[in-house]
Amino acid sequence: MPDKPGNDYLDIAADVAAAIGAGDAVVALESTIISHGMPYPRNVETALAVQNVIREGGAVPATIAIWQGRLKVGLSDSEIRQLGAQGPKVLKTSRRDLPFVIANRKNGATTVAATMIIAAMAGIRVFATGGIGGVHRGVAETMDISADLEELAQTSVAVVCAGVKSVLDIGRTLEYLETVGVPVVGYRTDTLPAFYARSSGFPVDYRIDSAAEAAAALRIKLDLQLPGGLVIAVPIPKQHALNGDDINDIIAEAIGEMNRQGITGKETTPFLLAKIAERTDGESLEANIQLVMNNARLATDIAIQFAKL
Ligand code: PSU
Ligand code: MN
């Protein structure tokens, strides 16, 4: 495939390439969640465990990052360990950063946006993560809107997540997604999950009750050549959910502290995640790990159903 865009920069792991070639189920995974989303060494343990969950479910995992300037689809275990140990020293890489991280032969941890771009280049259509970026609270002052939303508008990958974290302005994030034509789908729920909590109270656009329904919608969107992705939101399992009111108080406090410290731009999400983990004595980290595993299980089922279509 030498003339496909990106191919000169792309390295696809052998098992991932074989699965893509055979039309088998593959699930993409991001790497900012490893470098910036969780502390070492839990980040590495989680990244490896998520891959195992996908393999046990019958699909091939492909953790995506930039490694020494190459777009890697399917990091090795050793690369995952190094990325996790380097943590926030690795460049957080979104759409705008890609050309420079490659040109400077750096290591880059890909956000949801950059992971979607690279997954689509490789021909992977299903991607599991924790939560997507969105419209930040206080957007009228800061204009802070994650590039993940515009990526969902233009790149055809289904993103399985636990909804939108209430560090964000959930209502405005949903309005944005509506404007740019991204379906927000609830898996066995009528309301959008709120990451640590099972519901945000905001209704989803469509409810589905099986992985096959998600796969069918993805297939049709591709067939119609409607650019852009889908958000498939699945609530955190009950036994791991945090109390919505408690966590929202902690989030509000963390945002106040962030503003006092003058933290902006790409630093905001990592700052808030770390603060919330500190304030909940690690409970939010446990919840985060469990919801990522759960999302990976559903993404595996969707990828398997999609491979049949
Ligand atoms: N949400 C999480 N954990 C994360 C992120 C989001 O619960 O680690 C990361 C994802 O990689 C997402 C990015 O794409 O943060 C969004 O950052 P920003 O708001 O700067 O676009
Ligand atoms: Mn931002």
CSV table of C-alpha atoms and ligand atoms in Angstrom, one decimal, residues 30-34 36-38 92 94 110-113 129-134 136 144-148 165 168 195-196 265-270 273 288, ligand 1:
chain,number,residue,atom,x,y,z
A,30,GLU,CA,-4.3,5.4,22.8
A,31,SER,CA,-1.1,6.3,24.7
A,32,THR,CA,-1.7,9.7,26.4
A,33,ILE,CA,-3.7,7.8,28.9
A,34,ILE,CA,-0.5,5.8,29.7
A,36,HIS,CA,-0.3,11.5,31.2
A,37,GLY,CA,-3.5,9.9,32.4
A,38,MET,CA,-2.2,7.6,35.1
A,92,LYS,CA,1.4,14.7,24.5
A,94,SER,CA,-2.6,15.7,19.2
A,110,THR,CA,-1.1,10.1,21.1
A,111,THR,CA,-4.4,11.7,22.3
A,112,VAL,CA,-7.8,10.4,21.2
A,113,ALA,CA,-7.5,12.8,18.1
A,129,THR,CA,-10.2,4.6,25.6
A,130,GLY,CA,-11.2,6.0,29.0
A,131,GLY,CA,-12.8,9.3,28.2
A,132,ILE,CA,-12.7,11.7,25.3
A,133,GLY,CA,-11.7,15.4,25.5
A,134,GLY,CA,-14.4,18.0,25.1
A,136,HIS,CA,-14.0,22.7,29.1
A,144,ASP,CA,-10.5,25.4,25.5
A,145,ILE,CA,-12.2,22.9,23.3
A,146,SER,CA,-10.3,19.6,22.8
A,147,ALA,CA,-9.2,18.8,19.3
A,148,ASP,CA,-10.8,15.4,19.9
A,165,LYS,CA,-15.9,13.4,32.6
A,168,LEU,CA,-15.7,19.1,31.2
A,195,PHE,CA,-16.8,8.6,33.5
A,196,TYR,CA,-16.5,8.0,37.3
A,265,GLY,CA,-3.8,24.4,27.3
A,266,LYS,CA,-2.7,20.8,27.0
A,267,GLU,CA,-1.6,20.7,30.7
A,268,THR,CA,-5.2,21.0,32.0
A,269,THR,CA,-6.4,17.4,31.6
A,270,PRO,CA,-3.3,15.8,33.1
A,273,LEU,CA,-6.7,13.8,36.6
A,288,ASN,CA,-10.4,4.8,35.8
B,1,PSU,N1,-9.6,11.7,29.5
B,1,PSU,C1,-9.1,10.8,30.5
B,1,PSU,N2,-7.8,10.5,30.5
B,1,PSU,C2,-7.0,10.9,29.6
B,1,PSU,C3,-7.5,11.8,28.6
B,1,PSU,C4,-8.8,12.2,28.6
B,1,PSU,O1,-9.9,10.4,31.3
B,1,PSU,O2,-5.8,10.6,29.7
B,1,PSU,C5,-6.5,12.3,27.5
B,1,PSU,C6,-6.9,11.7,26.2
B,1,PSU,O3,-5.8,11.3,25.5
B,1,PSU,C7,-7.6,12.8,25.4
B,1,PSU,C8,-6.8,14.0,25.9
B,1,PSU,O4,-7.6,12.7,24.0
B,1,PSU,O5,-6.6,13.7,27.3
B,1,PSU,C9,-7.6,15.3,25.7
B,1,PSU,O6,-6.7,16.3,26.0
B,1,PSU,P1,-7.1,17.8,25.5
B,1,PSU,O7,-8.2,18.2,26.4
B,1,PSU,O8,-5.8,18.6,25.8
B,1,PSU,O9,-7.4,17.7,24.1
